[in-house]
Short mmCIF file of C-alpha atoms and ligand atoms in Angstrom, two decimals:
data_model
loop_
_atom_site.label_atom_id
_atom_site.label_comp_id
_atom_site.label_asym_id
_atom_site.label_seq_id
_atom_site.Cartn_x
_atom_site.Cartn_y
_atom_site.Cartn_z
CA UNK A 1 43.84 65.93 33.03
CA UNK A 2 40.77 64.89 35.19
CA UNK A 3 39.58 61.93 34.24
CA UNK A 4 36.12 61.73 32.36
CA UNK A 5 33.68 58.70 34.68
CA UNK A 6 30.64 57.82 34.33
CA UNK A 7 28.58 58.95 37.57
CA UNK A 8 26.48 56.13 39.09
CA UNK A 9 23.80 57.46 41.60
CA UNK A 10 23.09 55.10 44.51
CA UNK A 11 20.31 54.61 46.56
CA UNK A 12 20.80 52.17 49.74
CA UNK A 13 18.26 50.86 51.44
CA UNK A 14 18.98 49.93 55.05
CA UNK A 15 21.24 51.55 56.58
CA UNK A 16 22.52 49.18 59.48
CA UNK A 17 25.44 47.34 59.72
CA UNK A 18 25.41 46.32 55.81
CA UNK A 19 23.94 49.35 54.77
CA UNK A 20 26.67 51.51 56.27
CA UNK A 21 29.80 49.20 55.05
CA UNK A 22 28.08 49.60 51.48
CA UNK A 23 28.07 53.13 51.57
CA UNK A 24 31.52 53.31 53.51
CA UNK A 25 32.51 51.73 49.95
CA UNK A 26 31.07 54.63 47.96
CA UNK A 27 33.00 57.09 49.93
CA UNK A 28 36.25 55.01 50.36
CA UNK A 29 36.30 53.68 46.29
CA UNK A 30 37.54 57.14 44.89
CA UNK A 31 40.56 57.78 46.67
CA UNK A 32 41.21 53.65 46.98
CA UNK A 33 40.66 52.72 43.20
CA UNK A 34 42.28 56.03 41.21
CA UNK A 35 41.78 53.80 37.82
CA UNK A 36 37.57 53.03 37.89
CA UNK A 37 35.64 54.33 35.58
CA UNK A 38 32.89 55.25 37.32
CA UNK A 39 32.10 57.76 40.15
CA UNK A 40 29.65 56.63 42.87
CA UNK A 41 27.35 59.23 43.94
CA UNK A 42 25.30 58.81 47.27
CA UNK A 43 21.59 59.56 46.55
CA UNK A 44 19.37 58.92 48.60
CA UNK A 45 19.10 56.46 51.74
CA UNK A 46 15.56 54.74 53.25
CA UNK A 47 15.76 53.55 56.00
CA UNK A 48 12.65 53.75 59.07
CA UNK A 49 14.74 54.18 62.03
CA UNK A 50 14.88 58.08 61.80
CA UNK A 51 18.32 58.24 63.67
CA UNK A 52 19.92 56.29 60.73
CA UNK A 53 18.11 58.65 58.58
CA UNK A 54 19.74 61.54 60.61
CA UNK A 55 23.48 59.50 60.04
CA UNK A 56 22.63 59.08 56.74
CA UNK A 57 22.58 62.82 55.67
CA UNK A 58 24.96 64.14 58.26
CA UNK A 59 27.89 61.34 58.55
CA UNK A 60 27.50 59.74 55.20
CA UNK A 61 26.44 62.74 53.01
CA UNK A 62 23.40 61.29 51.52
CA UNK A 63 22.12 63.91 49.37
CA UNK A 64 18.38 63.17 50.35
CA UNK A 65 16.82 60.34 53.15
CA UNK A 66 13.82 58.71 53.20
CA UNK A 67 11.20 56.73 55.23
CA UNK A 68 9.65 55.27 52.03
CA UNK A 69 12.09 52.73 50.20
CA UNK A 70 9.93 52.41 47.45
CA UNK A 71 10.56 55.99 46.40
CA UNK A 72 14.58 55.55 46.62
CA UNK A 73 14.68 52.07 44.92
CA UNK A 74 12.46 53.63 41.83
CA UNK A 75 13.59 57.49 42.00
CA UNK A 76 14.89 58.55 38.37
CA UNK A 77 17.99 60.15 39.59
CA UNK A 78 18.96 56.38 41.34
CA UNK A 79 20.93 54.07 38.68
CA UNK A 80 22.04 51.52 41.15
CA UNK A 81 20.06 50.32 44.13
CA UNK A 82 22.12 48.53 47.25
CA UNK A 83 19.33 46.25 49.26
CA UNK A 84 20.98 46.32 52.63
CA UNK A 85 17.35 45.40 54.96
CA UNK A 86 16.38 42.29 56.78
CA UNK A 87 16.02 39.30 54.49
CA UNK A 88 12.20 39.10 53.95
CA UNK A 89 12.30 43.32 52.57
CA UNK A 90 14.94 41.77 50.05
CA UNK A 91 11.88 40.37 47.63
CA UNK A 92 9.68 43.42 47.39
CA UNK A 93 12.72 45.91 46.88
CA UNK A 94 14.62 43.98 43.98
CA UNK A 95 11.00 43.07 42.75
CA UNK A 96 10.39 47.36 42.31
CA UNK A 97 13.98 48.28 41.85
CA UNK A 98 14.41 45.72 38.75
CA UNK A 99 10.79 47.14 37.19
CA UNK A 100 12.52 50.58 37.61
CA UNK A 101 15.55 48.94 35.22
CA UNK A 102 17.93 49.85 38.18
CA UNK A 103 20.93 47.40 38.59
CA UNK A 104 20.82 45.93 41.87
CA UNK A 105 23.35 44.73 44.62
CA UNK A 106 21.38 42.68 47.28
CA UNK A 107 23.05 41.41 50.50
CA UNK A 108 23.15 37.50 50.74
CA UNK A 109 20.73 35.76 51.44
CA UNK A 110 18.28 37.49 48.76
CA UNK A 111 14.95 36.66 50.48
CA UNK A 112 15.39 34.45 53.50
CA UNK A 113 14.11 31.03 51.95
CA UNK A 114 15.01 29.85 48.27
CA UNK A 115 12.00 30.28 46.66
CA UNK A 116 12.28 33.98 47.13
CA UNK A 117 15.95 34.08 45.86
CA UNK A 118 14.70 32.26 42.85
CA UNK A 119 11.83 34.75 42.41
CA UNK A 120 14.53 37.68 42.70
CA UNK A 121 16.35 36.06 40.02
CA UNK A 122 13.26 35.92 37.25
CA UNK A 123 12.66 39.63 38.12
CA UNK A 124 16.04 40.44 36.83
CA UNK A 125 16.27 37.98 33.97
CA UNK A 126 12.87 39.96 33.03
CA UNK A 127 13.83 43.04 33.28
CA UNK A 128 17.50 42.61 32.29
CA UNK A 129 19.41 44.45 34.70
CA UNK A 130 22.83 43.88 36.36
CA UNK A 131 23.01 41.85 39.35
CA UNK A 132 25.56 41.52 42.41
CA UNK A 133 25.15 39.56 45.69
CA UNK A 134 27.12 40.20 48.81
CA UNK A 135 29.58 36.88 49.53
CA UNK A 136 31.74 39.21 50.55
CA UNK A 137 34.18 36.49 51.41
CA UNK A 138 34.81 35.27 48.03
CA UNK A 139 36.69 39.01 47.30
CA UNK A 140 39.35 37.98 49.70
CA UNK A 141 42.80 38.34 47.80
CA UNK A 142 43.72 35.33 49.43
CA UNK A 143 40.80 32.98 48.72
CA UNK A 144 41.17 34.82 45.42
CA UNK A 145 45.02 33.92 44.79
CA UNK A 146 43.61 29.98 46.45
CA UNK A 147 40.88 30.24 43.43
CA UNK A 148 44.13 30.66 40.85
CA UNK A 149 46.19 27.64 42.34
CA UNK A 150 43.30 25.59 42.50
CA UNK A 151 42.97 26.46 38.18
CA UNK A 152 46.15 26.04 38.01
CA UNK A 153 46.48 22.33 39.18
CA UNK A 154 48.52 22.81 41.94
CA UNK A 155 46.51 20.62 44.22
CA UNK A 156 45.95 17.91 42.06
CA UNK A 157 42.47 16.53 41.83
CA UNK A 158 40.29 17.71 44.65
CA UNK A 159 39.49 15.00 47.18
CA UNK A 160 37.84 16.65 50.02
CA UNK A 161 36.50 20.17 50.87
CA UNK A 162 35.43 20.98 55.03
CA UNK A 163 33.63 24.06 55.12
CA UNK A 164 32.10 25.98 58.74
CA UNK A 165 30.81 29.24 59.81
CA UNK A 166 30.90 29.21 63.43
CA UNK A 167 30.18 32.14 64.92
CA UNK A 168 28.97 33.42 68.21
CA UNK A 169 26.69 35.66 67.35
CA UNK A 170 23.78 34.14 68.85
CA UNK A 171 25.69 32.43 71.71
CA UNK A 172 24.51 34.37 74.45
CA UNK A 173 21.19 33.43 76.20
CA UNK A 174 20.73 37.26 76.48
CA UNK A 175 21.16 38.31 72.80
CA UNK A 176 18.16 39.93 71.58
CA UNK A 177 15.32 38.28 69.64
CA UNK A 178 16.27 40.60 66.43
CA UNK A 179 14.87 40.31 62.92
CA UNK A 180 17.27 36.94 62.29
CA UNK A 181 16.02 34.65 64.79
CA UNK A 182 12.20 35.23 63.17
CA UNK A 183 10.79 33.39 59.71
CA UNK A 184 8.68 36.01 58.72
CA UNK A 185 11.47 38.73 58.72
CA UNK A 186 14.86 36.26 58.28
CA UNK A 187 13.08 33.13 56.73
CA UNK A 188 15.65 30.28 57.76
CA UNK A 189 18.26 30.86 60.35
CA UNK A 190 22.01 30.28 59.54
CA UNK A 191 21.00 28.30 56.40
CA UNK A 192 20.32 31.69 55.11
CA UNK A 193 22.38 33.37 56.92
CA UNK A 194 25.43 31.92 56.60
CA UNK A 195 25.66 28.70 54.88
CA UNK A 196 25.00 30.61 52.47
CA UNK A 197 28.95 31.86 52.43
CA UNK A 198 30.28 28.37 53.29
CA UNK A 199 28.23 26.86 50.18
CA UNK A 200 29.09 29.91 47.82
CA UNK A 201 32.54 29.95 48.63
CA UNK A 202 32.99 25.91 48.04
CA UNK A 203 31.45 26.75 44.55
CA UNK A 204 33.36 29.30 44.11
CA UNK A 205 36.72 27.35 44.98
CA UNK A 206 35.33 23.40 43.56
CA UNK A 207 32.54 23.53 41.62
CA UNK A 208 29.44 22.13 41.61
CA UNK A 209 27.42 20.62 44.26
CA UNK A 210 25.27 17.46 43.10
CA UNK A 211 23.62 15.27 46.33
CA UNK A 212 23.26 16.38 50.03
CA UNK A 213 22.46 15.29 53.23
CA UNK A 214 22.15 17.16 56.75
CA UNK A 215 20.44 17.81 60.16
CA UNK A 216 19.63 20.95 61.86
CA UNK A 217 18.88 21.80 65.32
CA UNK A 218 18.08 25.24 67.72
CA UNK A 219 19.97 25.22 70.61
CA UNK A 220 18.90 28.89 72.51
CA UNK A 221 14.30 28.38 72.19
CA UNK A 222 13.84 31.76 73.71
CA UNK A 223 15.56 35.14 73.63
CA UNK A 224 14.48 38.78 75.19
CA UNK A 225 12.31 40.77 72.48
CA UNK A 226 14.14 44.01 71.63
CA UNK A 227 12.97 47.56 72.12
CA UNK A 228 13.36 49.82 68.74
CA UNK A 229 16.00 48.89 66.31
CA UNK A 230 18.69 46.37 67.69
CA UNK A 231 21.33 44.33 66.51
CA UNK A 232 21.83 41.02 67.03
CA UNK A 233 24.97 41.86 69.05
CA UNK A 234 22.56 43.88 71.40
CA UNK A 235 21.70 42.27 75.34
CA UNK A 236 18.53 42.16 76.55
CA UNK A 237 18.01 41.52 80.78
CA UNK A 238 17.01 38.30 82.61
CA UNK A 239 13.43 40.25 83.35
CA UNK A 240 12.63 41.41 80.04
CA UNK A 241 9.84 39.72 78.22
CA UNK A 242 11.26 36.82 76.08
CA UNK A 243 9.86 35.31 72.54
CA UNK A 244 10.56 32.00 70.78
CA UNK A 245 13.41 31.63 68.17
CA UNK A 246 11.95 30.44 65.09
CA UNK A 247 14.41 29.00 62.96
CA UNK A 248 17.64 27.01 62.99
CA UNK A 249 20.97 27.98 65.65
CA UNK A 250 23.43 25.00 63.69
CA UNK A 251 23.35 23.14 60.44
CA UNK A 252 25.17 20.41 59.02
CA UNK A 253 25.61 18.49 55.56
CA UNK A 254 27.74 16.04 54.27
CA UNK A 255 28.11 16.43 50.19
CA UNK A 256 29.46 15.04 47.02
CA UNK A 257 30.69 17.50 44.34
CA UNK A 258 29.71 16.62 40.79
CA UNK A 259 33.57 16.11 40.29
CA UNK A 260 33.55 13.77 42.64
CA UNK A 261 34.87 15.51 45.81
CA UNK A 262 33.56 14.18 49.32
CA UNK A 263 32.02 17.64 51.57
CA UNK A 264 31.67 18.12 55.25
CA UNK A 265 30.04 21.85 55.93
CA UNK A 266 28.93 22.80 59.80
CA UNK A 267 27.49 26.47 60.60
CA UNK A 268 26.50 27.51 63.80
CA UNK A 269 25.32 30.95 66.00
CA UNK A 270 25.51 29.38 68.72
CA UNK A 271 28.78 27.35 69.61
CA UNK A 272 30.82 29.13 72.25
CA UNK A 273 34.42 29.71 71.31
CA UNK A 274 35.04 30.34 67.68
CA UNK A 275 34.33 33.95 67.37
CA UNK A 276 33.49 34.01 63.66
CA UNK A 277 34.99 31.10 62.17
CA UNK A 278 33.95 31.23 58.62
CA UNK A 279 37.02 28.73 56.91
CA UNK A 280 37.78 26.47 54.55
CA UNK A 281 40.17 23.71 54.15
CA UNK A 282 40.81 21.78 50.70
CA UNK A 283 42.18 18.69 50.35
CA UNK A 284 43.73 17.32 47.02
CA UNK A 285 46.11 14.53 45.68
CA UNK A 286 49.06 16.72 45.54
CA UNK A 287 48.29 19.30 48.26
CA UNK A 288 46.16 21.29 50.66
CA UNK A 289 44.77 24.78 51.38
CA UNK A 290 42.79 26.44 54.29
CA UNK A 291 41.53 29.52 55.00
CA UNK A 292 39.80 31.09 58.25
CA UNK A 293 38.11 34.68 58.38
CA UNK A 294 39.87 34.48 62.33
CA UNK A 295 43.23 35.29 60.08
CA UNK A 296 42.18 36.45 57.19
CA UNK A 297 45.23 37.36 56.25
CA UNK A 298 46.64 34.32 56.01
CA UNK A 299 46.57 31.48 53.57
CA UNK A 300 48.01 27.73 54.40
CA UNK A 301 49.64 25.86 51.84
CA UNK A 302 50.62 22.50 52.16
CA UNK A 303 52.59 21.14 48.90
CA UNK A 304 53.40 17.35 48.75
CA UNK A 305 56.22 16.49 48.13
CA UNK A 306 57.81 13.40 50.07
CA UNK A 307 60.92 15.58 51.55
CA UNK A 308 61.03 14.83 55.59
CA UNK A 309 59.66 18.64 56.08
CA UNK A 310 56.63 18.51 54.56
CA UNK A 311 54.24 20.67 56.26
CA UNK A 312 52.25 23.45 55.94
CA UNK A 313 53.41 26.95 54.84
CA UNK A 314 51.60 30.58 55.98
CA UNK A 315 51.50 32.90 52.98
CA UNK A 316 50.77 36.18 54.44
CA UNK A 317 48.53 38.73 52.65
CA UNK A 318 50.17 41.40 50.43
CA UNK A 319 50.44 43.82 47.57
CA UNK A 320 51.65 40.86 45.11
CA UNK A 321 48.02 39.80 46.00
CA UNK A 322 44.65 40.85 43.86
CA UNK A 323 43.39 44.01 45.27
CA UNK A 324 45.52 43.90 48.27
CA UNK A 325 47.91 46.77 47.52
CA UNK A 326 44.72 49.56 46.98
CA UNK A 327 44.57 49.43 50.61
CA UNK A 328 47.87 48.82 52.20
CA UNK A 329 51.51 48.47 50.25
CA UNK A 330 54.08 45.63 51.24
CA UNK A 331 53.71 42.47 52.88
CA UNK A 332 51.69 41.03 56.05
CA UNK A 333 49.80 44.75 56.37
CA UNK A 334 46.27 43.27 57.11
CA UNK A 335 43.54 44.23 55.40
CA UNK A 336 40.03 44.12 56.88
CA UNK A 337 36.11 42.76 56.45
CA UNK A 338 34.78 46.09 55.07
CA UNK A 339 37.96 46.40 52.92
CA UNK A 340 36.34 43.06 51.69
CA UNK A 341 32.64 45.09 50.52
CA UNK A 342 34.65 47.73 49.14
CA UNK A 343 36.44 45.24 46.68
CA UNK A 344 32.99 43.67 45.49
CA UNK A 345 31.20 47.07 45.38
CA UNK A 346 34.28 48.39 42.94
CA UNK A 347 33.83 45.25 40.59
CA UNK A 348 30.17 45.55 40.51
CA UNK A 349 30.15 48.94 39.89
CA UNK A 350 32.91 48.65 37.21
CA UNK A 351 30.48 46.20 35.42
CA UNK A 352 27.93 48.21 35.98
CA UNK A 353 29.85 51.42 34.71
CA UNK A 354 31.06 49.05 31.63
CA UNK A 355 27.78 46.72 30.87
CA UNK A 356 29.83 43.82 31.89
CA UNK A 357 28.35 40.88 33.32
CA UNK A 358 29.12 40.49 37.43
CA UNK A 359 29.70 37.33 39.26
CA UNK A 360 27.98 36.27 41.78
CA UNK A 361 25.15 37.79 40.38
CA UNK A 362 21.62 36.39 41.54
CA UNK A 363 22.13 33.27 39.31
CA UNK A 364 25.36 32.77 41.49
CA UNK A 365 22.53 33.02 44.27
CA UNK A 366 20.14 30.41 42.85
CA UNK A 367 22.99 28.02 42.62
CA UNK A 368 23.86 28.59 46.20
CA UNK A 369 19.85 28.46 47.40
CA UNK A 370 19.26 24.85 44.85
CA UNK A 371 22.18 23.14 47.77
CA UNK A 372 20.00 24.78 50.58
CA UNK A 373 16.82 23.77 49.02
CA UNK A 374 17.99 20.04 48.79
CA UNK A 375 19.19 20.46 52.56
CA UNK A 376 16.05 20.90 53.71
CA UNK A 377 14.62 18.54 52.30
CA UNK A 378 16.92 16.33 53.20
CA UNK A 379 15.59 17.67 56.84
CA UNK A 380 12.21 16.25 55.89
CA UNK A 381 13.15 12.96 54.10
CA UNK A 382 16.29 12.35 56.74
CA UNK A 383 18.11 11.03 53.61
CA UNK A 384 20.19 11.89 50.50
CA UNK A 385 18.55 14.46 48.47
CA UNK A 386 20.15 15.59 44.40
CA UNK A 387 20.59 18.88 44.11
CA UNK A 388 18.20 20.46 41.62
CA UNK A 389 19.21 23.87 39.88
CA UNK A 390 15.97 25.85 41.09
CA UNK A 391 16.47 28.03 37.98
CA UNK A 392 15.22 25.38 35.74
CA UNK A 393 12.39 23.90 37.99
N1 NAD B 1 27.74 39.91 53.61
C1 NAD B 1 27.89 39.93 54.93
O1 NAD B 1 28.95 39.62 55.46
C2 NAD B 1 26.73 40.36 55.77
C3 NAD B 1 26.92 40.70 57.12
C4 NAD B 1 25.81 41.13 57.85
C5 NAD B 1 24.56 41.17 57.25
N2 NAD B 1 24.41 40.80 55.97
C6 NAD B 1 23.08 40.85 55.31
O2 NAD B 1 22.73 42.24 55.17
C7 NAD B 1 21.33 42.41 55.35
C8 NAD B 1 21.12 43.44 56.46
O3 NAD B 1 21.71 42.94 57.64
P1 NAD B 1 22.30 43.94 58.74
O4 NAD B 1 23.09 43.12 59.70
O5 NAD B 1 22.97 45.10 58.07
O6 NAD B 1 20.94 44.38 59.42
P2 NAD B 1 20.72 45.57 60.45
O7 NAD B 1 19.62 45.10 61.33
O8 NAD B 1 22.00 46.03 61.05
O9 NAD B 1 20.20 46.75 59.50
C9 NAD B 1 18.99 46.71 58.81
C10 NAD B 1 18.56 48.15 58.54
O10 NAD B 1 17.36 48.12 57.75
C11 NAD B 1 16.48 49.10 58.29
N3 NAD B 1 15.11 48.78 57.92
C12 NAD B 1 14.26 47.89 58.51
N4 NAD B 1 13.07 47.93 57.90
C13 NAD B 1 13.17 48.84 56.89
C14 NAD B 1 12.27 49.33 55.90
N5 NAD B 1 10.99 48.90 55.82
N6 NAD B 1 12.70 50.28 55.03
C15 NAD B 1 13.98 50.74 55.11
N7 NAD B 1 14.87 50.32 56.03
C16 NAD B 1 14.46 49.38 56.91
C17 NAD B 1 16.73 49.06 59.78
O11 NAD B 1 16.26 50.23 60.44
C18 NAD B 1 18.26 48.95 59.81
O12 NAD B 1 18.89 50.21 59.77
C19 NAD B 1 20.76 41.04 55.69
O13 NAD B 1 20.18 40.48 54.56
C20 NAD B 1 21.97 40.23 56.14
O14 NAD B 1 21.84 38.85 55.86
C21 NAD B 1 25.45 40.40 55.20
#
């Protein structure tokens, strides 16, 4: 007997490289995730760039495109709206999307500087809606299955977390001068962009953040201006015109955890060499975990336990893992970074479909922005600055 679902209509807005993983999801979810109770149904897709417009329809099966956002994130036939643009459209499109009473999924960093992801937040709490944000990460099975060992003691007390994303993205002299590298379209650089994983996923895994301290610098001043619509993987040439980066290549912060862990955290675009090194390692009185995005797929466990081969173990990813076995059966068959967005657009959805709260919802979001927040103004003071939560200032 066919199942009875409730349908949710879905309007995405941006349809880049987020845009089209999201929407990959609401294609994929059906035939992945059998059991949900809900049936996604591709509505309508905004986006200006009229060849995404043109995908949209004919690769992705959008019933209707758009030009004008504001029409898709307010349409009555939308009851979820995915906000997939640059960071500074984030604001205006959860702003009209909550007023609508649409739930809303908006890609990290909500708003590109945290007064805006704190704004996003009151429009929800106003008008009551579900909220997801994208730290995609977090829906790992193995940093899930880490979250559960942590719970469960088997590290002892945390003593130390060290937490990076270094990527390359912005490494070469000759990437283009996209939307990221500008404050009025990305507002800070890999603060928002992705410290914003590193410090969600140490909350996520131990808790609290309560005093911070950091530096920032920008190592590449000038990059060639883009023609059109470009990624930030895009090349311009040494005698195209060239424009001034505006915000921050690499970040750093020392931390203390309000349970009394000791934090290290370094993001860069810039370095050479790691490709996209977004890891984590966790140190504790009876043992130690670490994670890297490099090999995902892998989990290191090191268990103390005085014996002379003490060391660290690889668990490999698998079905006895959450989520794993939707996408591949058996054991150390790799899943993948859109697999990832697939597993956090099912749960949100699943709320959604169920009027279930989701985590990390935009208050997840405010908690990540109140650590940024006291980072730069550590920046300013070039000293130890408390963490405030920004949802009470
Ligand atoms: N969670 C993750 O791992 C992850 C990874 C990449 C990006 N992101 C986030 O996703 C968001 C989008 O990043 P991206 O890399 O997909 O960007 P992108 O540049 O690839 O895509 C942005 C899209 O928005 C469209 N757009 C621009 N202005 C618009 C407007 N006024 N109306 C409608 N569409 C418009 C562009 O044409 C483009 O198709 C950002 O906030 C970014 O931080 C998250």
């Amino acid at each position: 007997m066919t199942k009875v679902r409730r349908p949710l209509r879905i309007a995405v807005l941006g349809l880049g490289w987020m845009g089209q993983a999201h929407s990959r999801s609401a294609l994929r979810i059906p035939s992945l995730f059998p059991e949900r109770s809900f049936e996604p149904i591709l509505t309508v897709c905004a986006d200006t760039d009229p060849i995404r417009r043109t995908r949209a329809q004919d690769d992705f099966g959008f019933s209707r495109v758009t030009d004008d956002w504001l029409s898709a994130a307010t349409a009555d036939d939308v009851d979820a709206v995915w906000v997939t643009a640059p960071n500074m459209l984030h604001l205006p499109m959860i702003e009209a999307a909550t007023a609508a009473g649409k739930a809303v999924f908006s890609e990290k960093p909500i708003g590109g500087k945290p007064e805006q992801t704190v704004q996003a937040w009151r429009y929800a709490e106003a008008a009551g809606v579900p909220t997801g944000v994208g730290y995609n990460y977090l829906w790992s099975p193995l940093v899930l299955h880490a979250r559960e060992m942590i719970k469960a003691g088997e590290l002892g007390t945390i003593t130390h977390y060290r937490g990076r994303f270094l990527s390359m993205y912005g490494s070469d002299p000759m990437g283009l001068l996209t939307w990221r590298f500008i404050i009025d379209e990305a507002g800070y650089g890999v603060t928002s962009d992705i410290l914003s994983h590193s410090v969600s996923m140490a909350q996520f895994l131990v808790g609290d953040i309560d005093e911070v301290v950091g530096m920032r610098h920008t190592t590449i001043t000038h990059r060639p201006l883009p023609s059109g619509a470009a990624s930030h993987y895009g090349r311009g040439r040494p005698e195209d015109p060239v424009g001034p980066v505006e915000n921050e290549d690499f970040a750093s912060m020392l931390c203390r955890f309000t349970d009394g862990a000791t934090g290290t955290f370094e993001v860069s675009r810039t370095v050479v060499g790691p490709e996209s090194q977004n890891a984590f390692e966790i140190y504790g009185t009876k043992g130690a975990l670490a994670w890297n995005l490099e090999r995902m797929n892998e989990l290191q466990f090191y268990r103390a336990g005085g014996s002379k081969e003490d060391g660290y173990t690889t668990v490999f990813g698998g079905d006895r893992f959450p989520y794993h076995g939707a996408f591949v059966p058996g054991q150390a068959n790799s899943i993948g970074f859109e697999d990832l967005v697939a597993i956090e657009d099912l749960a949100f959805m699943e709320c959604v479909a169920q009027g279930d709260r989701f985590s990390p919802g935009f208050a997840e979001a405010v908690d990540v922005v109140s650590v940024q927040q006291a980072l730069i103004d550590s920046w300013q003071s070039r000293t130890w600055e408390r963490v405030r939560d920004l949802k009470r200032a």
